Coordinates of C-alpha atoms and ligand atoms in Angstrom, one line a residue:
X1 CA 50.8 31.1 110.2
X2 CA 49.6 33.6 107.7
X3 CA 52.1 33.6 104.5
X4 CA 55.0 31.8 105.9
X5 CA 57.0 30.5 102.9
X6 CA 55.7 27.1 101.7
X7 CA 57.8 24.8 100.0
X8 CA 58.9 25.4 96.3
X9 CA 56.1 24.0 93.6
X10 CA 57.0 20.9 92.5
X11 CA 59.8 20.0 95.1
X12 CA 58.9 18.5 98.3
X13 CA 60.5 17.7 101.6
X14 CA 61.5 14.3 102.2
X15 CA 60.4 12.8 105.9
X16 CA 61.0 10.1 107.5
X17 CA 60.0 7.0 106.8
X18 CA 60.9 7.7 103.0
X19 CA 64.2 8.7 103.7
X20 CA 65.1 5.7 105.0
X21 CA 63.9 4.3 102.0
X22 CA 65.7 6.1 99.6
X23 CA 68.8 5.3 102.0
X24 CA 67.7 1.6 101.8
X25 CA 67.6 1.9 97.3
X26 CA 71.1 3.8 97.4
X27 CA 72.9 1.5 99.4
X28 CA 71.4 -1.4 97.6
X29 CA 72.4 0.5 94.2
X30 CA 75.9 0.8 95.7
X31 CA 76.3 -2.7 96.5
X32 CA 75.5 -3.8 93.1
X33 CA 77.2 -1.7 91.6
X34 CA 80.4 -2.3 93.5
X35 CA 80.2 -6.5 92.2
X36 CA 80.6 -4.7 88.7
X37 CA 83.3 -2.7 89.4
X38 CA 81.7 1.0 89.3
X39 CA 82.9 3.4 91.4
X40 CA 81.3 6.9 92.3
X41 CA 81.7 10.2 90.7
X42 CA 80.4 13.6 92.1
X43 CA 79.8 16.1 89.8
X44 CA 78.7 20.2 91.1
X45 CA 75.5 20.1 90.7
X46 CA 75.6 23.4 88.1
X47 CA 77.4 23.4 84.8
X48 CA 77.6 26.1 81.9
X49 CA 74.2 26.2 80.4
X50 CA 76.1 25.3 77.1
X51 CA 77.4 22.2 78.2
X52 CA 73.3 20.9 78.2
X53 CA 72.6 22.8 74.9
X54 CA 75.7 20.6 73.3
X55 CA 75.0 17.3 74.5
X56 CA 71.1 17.6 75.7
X57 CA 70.3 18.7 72.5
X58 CA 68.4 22.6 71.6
X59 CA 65.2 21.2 70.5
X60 CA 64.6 19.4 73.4
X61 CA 62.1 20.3 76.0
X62 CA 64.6 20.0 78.2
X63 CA 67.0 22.5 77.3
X64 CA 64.2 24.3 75.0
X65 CA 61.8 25.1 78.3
X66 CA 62.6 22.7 81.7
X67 CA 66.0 24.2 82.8
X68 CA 66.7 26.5 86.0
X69 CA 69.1 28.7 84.0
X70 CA 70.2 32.2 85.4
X71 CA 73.1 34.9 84.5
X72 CA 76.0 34.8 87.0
X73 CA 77.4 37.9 88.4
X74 CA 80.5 37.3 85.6
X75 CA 78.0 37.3 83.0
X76 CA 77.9 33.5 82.6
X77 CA 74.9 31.1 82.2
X78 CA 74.8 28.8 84.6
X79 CA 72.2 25.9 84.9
X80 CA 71.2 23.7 87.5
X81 CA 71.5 20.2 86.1
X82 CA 68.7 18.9 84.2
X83 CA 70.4 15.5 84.3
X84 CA 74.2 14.1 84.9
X85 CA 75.3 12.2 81.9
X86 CA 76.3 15.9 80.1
X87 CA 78.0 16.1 83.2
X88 CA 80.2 12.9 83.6
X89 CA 81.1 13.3 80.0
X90 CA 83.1 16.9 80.6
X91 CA 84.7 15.3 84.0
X92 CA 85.6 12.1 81.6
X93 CA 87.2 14.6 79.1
X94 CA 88.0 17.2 81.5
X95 CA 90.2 15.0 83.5
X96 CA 91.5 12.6 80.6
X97 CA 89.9 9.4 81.9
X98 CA 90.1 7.7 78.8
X99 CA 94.1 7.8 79.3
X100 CA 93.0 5.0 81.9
X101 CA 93.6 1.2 81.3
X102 CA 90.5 -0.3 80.3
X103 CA 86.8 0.9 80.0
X104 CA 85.6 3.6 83.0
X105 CA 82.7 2.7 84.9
X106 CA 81.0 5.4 86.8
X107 CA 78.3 6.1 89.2
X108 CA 76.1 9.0 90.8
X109 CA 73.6 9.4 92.8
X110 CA 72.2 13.1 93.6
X111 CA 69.3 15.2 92.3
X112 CA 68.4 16.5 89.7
X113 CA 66.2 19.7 88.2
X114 CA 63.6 19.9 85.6
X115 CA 61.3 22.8 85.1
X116 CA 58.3 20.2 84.2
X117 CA 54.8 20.2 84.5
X118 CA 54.4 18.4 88.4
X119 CA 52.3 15.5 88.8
X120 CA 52.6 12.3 90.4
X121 CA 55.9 10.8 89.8
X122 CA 57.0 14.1 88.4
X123 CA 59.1 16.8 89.9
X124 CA 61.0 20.0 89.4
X125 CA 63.5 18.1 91.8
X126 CA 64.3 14.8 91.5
X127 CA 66.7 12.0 92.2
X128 CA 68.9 10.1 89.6
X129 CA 70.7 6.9 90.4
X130 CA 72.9 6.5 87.3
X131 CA 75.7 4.6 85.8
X132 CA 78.1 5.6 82.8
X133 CA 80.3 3.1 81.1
X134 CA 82.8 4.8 78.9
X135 CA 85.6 3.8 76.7
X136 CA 84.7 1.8 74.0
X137 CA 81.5 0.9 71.8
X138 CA 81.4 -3.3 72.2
X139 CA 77.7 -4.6 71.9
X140 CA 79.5 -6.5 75.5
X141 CA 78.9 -3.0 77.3
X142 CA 75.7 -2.4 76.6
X143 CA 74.5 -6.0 77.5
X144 CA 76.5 -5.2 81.3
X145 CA 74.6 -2.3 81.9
X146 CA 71.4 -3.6 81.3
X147 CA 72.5 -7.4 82.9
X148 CA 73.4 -4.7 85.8
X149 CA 70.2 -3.3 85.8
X150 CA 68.4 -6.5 86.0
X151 CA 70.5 -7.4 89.0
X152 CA 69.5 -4.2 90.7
X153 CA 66.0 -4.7 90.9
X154 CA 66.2 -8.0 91.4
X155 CA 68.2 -7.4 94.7
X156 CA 65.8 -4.9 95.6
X157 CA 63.3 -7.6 95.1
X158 CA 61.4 -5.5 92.5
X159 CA 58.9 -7.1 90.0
X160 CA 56.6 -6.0 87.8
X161 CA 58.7 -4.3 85.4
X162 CA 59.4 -4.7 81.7
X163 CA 62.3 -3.4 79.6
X164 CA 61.9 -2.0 76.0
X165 CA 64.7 -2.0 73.6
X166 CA 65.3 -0.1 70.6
X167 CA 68.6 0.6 68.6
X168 CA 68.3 4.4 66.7
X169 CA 71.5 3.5 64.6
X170 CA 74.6 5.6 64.4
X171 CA 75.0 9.3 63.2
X172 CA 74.4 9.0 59.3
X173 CA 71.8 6.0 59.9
X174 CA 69.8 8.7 61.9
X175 CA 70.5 11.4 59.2
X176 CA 68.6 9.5 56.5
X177 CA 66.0 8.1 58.9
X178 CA 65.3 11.4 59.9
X179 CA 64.9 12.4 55.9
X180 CA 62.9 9.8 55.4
X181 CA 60.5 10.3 58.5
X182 CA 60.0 14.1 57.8
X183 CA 58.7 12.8 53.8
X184 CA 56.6 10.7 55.6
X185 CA 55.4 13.0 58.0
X186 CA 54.4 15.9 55.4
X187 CA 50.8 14.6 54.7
X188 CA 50.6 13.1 57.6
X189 CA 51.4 16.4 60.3
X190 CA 48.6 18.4 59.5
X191 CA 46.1 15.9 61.1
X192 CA 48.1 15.5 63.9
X193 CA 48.2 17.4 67.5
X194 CA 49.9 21.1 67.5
X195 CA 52.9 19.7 69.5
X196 CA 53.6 16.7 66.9
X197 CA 53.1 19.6 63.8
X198 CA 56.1 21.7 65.5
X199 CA 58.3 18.8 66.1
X200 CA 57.7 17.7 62.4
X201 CA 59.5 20.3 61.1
X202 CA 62.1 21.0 64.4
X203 CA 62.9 17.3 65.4
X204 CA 60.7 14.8 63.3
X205 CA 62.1 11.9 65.9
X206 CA 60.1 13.1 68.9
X207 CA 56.7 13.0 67.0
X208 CA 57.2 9.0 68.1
X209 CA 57.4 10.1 71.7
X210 CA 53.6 11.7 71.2
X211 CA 51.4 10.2 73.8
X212 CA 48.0 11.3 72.9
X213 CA 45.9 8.4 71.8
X214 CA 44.1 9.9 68.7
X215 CA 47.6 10.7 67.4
X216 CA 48.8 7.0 68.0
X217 CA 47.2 5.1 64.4
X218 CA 48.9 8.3 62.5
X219 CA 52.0 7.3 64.3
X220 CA 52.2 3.4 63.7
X221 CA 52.1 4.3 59.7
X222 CA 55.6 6.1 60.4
X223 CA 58.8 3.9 59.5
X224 CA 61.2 3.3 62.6
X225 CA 64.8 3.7 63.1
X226 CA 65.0 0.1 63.3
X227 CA 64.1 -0.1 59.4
X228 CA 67.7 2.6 58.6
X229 CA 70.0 0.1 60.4
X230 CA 73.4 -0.3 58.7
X231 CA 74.7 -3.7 58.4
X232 CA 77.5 -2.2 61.6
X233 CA 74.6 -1.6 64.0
X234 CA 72.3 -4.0 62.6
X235 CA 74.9 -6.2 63.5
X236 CA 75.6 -4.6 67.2
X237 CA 72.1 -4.9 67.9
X238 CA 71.7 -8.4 67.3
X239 CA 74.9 -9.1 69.1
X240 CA 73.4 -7.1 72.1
X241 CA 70.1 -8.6 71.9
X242 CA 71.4 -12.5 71.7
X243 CA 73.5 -11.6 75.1
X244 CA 70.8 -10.3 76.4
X245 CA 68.8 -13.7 75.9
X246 CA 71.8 -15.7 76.9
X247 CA 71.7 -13.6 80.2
X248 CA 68.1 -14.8 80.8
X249 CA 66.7 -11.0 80.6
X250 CA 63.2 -10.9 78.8
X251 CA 62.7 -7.7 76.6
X252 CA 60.1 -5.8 74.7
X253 CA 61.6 -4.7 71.2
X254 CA 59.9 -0.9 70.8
X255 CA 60.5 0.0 67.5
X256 CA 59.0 3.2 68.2
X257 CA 60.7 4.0 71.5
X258 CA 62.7 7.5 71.3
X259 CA 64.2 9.3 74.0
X260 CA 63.8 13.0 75.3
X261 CA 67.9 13.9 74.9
X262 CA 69.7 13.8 71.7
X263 CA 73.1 12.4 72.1
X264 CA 71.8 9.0 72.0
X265 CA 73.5 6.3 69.2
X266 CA 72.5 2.5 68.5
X267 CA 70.8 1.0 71.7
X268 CA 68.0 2.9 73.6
X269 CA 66.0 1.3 76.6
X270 CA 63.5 2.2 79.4
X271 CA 62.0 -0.3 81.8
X272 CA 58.7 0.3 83.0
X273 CA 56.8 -0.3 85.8
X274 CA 52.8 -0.8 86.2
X275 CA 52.5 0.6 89.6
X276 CA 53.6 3.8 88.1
X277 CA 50.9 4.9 86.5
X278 CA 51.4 7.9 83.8
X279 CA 55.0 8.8 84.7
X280 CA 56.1 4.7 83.9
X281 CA 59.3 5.1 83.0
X282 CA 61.6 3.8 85.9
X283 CA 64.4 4.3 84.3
X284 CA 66.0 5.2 80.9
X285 CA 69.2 5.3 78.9
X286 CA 71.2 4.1 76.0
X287 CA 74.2 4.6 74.1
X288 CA 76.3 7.7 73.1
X289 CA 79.0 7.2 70.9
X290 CA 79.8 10.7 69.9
X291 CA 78.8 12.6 73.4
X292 CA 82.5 13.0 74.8
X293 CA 84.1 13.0 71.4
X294 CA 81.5 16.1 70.7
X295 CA 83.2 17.7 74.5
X296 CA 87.1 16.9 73.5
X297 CA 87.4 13.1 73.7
X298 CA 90.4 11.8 71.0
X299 CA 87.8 9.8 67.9
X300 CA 86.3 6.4 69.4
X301 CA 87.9 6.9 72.9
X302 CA 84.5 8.9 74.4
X303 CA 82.0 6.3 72.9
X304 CA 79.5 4.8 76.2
X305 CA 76.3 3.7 77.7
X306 CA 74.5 4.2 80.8
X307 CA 71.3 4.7 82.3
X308 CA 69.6 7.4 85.1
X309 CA 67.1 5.4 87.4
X310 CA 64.3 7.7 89.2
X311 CA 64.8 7.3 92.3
X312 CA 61.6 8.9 93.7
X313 CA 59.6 6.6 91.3
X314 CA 61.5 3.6 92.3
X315 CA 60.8 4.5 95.7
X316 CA 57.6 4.8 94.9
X317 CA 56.8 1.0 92.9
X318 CA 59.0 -0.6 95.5
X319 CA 57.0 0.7 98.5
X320 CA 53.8 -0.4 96.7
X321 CA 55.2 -4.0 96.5
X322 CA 56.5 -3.7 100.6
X323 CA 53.9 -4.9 103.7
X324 CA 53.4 -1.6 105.6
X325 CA 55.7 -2.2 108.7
X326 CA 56.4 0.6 111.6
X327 CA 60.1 0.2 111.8
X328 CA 61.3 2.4 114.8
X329 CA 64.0 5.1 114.9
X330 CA 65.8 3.0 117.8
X331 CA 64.4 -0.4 119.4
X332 CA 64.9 0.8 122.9
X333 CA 63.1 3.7 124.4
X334 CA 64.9 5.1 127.6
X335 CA 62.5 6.0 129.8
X336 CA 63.9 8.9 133.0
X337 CA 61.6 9.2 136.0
X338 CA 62.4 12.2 137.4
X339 CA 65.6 14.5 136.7
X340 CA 67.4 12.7 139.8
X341 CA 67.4 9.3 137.7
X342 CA 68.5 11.5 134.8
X343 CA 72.2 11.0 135.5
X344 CA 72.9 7.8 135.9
X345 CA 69.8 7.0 132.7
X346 CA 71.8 8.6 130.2
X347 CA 75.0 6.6 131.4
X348 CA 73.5 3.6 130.8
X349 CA 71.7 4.6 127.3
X350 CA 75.7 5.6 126.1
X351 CA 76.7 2.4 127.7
X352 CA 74.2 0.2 125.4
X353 CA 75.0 2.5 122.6
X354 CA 78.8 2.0 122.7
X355 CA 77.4 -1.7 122.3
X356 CA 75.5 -1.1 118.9
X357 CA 72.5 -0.9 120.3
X358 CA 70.0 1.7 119.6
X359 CA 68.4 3.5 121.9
X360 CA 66.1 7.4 122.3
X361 CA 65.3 9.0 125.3
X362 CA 62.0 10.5 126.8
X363 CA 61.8 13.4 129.0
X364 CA 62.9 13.0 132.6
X365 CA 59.6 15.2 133.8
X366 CA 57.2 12.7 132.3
X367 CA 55.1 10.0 134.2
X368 CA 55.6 6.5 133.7
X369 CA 52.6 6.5 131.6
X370 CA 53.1 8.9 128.9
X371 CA 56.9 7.6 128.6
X372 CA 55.2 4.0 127.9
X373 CA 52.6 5.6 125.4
X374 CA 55.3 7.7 123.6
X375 CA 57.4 4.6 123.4
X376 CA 54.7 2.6 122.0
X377 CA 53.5 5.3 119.3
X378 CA 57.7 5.4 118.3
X379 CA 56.8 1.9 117.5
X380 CA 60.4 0.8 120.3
X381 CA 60.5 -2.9 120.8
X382 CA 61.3 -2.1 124.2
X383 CA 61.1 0.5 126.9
X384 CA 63.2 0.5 129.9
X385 CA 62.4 2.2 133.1
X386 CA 65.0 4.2 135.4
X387 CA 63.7 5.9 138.4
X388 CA 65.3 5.9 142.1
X389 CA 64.2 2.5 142.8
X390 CA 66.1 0.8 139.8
X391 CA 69.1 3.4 140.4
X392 CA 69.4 1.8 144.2
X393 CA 68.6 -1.8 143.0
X394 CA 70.8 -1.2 139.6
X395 CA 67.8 -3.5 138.2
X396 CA 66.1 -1.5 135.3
X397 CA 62.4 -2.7 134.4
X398 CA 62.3 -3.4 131.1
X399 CA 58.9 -3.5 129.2
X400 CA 58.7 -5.4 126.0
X401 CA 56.1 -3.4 124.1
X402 CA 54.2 -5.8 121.9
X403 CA 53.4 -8.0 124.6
X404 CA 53.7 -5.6 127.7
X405 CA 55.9 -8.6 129.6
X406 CA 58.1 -7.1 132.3
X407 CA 61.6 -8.0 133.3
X408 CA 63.5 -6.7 136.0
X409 CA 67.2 -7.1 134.5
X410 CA 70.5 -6.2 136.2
X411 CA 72.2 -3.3 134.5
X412 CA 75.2 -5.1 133.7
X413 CA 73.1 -7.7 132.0
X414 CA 70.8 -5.3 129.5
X415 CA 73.2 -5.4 126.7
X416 CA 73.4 -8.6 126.9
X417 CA 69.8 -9.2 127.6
X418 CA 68.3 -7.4 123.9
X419 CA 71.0 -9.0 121.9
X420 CA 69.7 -12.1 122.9
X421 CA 66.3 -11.2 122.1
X422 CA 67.2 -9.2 119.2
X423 CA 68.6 -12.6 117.5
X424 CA 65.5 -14.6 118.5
X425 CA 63.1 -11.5 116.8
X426 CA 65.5 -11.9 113.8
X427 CA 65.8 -16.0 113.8
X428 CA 61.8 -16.1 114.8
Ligands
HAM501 P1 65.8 10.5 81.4 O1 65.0 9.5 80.7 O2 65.6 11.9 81.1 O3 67.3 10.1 81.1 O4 65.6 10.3 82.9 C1 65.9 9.0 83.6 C2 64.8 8.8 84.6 O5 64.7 9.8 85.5 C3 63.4 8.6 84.1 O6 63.2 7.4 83.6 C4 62.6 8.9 85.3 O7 62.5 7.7 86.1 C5 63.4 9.9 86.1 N1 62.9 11.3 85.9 C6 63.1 12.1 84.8 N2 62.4 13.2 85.0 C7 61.8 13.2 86.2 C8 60.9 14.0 86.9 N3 60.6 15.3 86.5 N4 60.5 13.6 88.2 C9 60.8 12.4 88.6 N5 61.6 11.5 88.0 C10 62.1 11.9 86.7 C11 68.4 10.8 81.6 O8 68.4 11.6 82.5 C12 69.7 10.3 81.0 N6 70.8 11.1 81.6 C13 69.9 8.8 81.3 C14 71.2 8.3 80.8 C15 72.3 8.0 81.5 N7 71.4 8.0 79.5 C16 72.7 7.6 79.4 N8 73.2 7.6 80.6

């Protein structure tokens, strides 16, 4: 068709099998989260563009050039969310959650919008799975959410993947690392990358984040938040780090690991993943002490940590690790022959159904032949026949697909008959 609409650059449409895939990762995620006690929060999925220029930070390239912004008809900016954590902390202080006994754990799940450059792994629209735990600033916290995290992709049977820790210290640690780093960073700048001379003098912390090899031995001569620690989050980090190897949960210390939003405090993290290939990062996240205090929080009550998994990466380095297997829509394939069988076919397809099992029909105007080619190419375990002989015998002919044995079984008897086999498939 000449010029029909095309989907948007950088999004895509989500078919099935993936779908079932990402189904598979959320329910996972939502079991394990559950054994933690998190429960889920849904936030709109736009906010006032400020709320991202607050918490996100300005000089970001997030909120400086990756966000779907546009002018409501009342004048206001709106902003499709970039990510969710801005988000959850105006719903914590918005709805006075901290008034609540104990810390508040929170989940989401939903996507999210970056104006990026696309690539594999990277899209304009994407899907977070993310956790917030609010309420307090204990070393305890942080070591949950990462334990958590561990536990995740271990249910999902993931390996390969390697966290990287880093602590970027609190407020006035950050104030004189930055000091320090943009001293050390005025001879060095002018030999570095255009991007890296910019951020120098706007936000001397992201120059860390520069990927380009040539800039990298310029980089390693920089100091690292680690070296500004106070003896408080000195001491935090330690304390997170010696849970962390009580827990049994190897780690990478990057000194030089930075993250792309600004509200971040004290721990940082990402795990990678080597099946991922430029776009590594599965996930990220870290703490932010000040974020909901910055929104309206009372002083200490709106300190937290949390993480925002990529789902369609995950997805991704999961599948990689999974044996290709053609799982079908429904095991049974109902096969019609003729619209005179149609009647009582679709009768016995509810019946089955009603009994949990699955089952999809074919059209009632094919021949045997293409219903048993349809049904194999759906990948069905089994297809079962209705035409007027099986209607006057209530005997359908069952087929099994994989090894094209035939049954005659009594109609009564069918639901019966692939619960049996269904265990032995499942115990074989
Ligand atoms: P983030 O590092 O910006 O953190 O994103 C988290 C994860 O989302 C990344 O590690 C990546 O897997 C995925 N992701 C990001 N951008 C894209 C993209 N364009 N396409 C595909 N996947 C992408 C946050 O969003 C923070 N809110 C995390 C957090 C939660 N920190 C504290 N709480």
């Amino acid at each position: 068709m000449p010029n029909a609409p095309t989907v948007v650059k950088g999004m895509r449409d989500l078919l099935p099998p993936e779908t079932r895939w990402f189904a598979e990762v959320e329910a996972a995620a939502r079991e394990v989260f559950a054994l933690y006690g998190y429960e889920e929060i849904r936030t709109p999925m736009l906010e006032r563009t400020e709320l991202f220029a607050r918490t996100v930070g300005e000089e970001t390239d997030i909120v400086g050039k990756e966000m779907y912004s546009f002018t409501d008809r009342d004048q206001a900016s709106l902003t499709l969310r970039p990510e969710a954590t801005a988000s959850v902390a105006r719903a914590y202080v918005e709805h006075r959650l901290w008034e609540k006994p104990g810390w508040t754990r929170l989940y989401y799940i939903g996507p999210m919008f970056r104006r990026e450059r696309p690539q594999q792994g990277r899209y304009r629209q994407f899907s977070q799975i993310g956790a917030e735990l609010l309420g307090g600033d204990a070393p305890q916290m942080d070591a949950e959410m990462l334990i958590m995290l561990a536990r995740l992709l271990d249910r999902l049977q993931l390996t390969g993947w390697t966290l990287y820790l880093n602590s970027l210290g609190c407020a006035d640690d950050r104030r004189r690392y930055d000091a320090a780093l943009g001293e050390a960073l005025r001879p060095l700048a002018p030999r570095m990358c255009a991007d890296c001379r910019r951020r120098a003098l706007t936000h001397p912390l992201r120059v860390l984040d520069c990927k380009r090899p040539e800039d990298q031995e310029l980089i390693a001569q920089l100091p690292t938040p680690l070296d500004f620690l106070d003896d408080g989050c000195r001491g935090h980090f330690e304390t997170v780090r010696r849970l962390l190897d009580a827990a049994g949960i190897a780690y990478q210390l990057q000194p030089r690991l930075v993250r792309g939003l600004d509200y971040y405090t004290r721990t940082a993290f990402e795990f990678v993943h080597g099946a991922l290939g430029a776009q590594n990062a599965l996930l990220g996240g870290g703490r932010y002490d000040l974020l909901a205090e910055r929104l309206g929080a009372p002083k200490g009550a709106g300190a937290g940590i949390g993480f925002a998994l990529g789902e369609d990466r995950l997805v991704s380095a999961w599948q990689a690790g999974r044996a290709a297997e053609a799982v079908p829509a429904a095991a049974i394939y109902l096969a019609p022959l003729g619209e005179s069988a149609l009647g009582p076919a679709l009768a016995l397809a509810e019946n089955l159904r009603r009994q949990g099992l699955g089952v999809m029909a074919g059209d009632a105007r094919w021949s045997a032949k293409k219903h048993l080619s349809t049904a194999a190419r759906q990948a069905a375990r089994w297809a079962v026949l209705i035409g007027e002989n099986e209607i006057n015998s209530r005997q359908a002919a069952v087929k099994a697909l994989a090894t094209g044995e035939q049954s005659a079984v009594g109609w009564d008897q069918l639901a019966e008959f692939f619960s049996a086999s269904r265990e032995q498939i499942l115990s074989s």
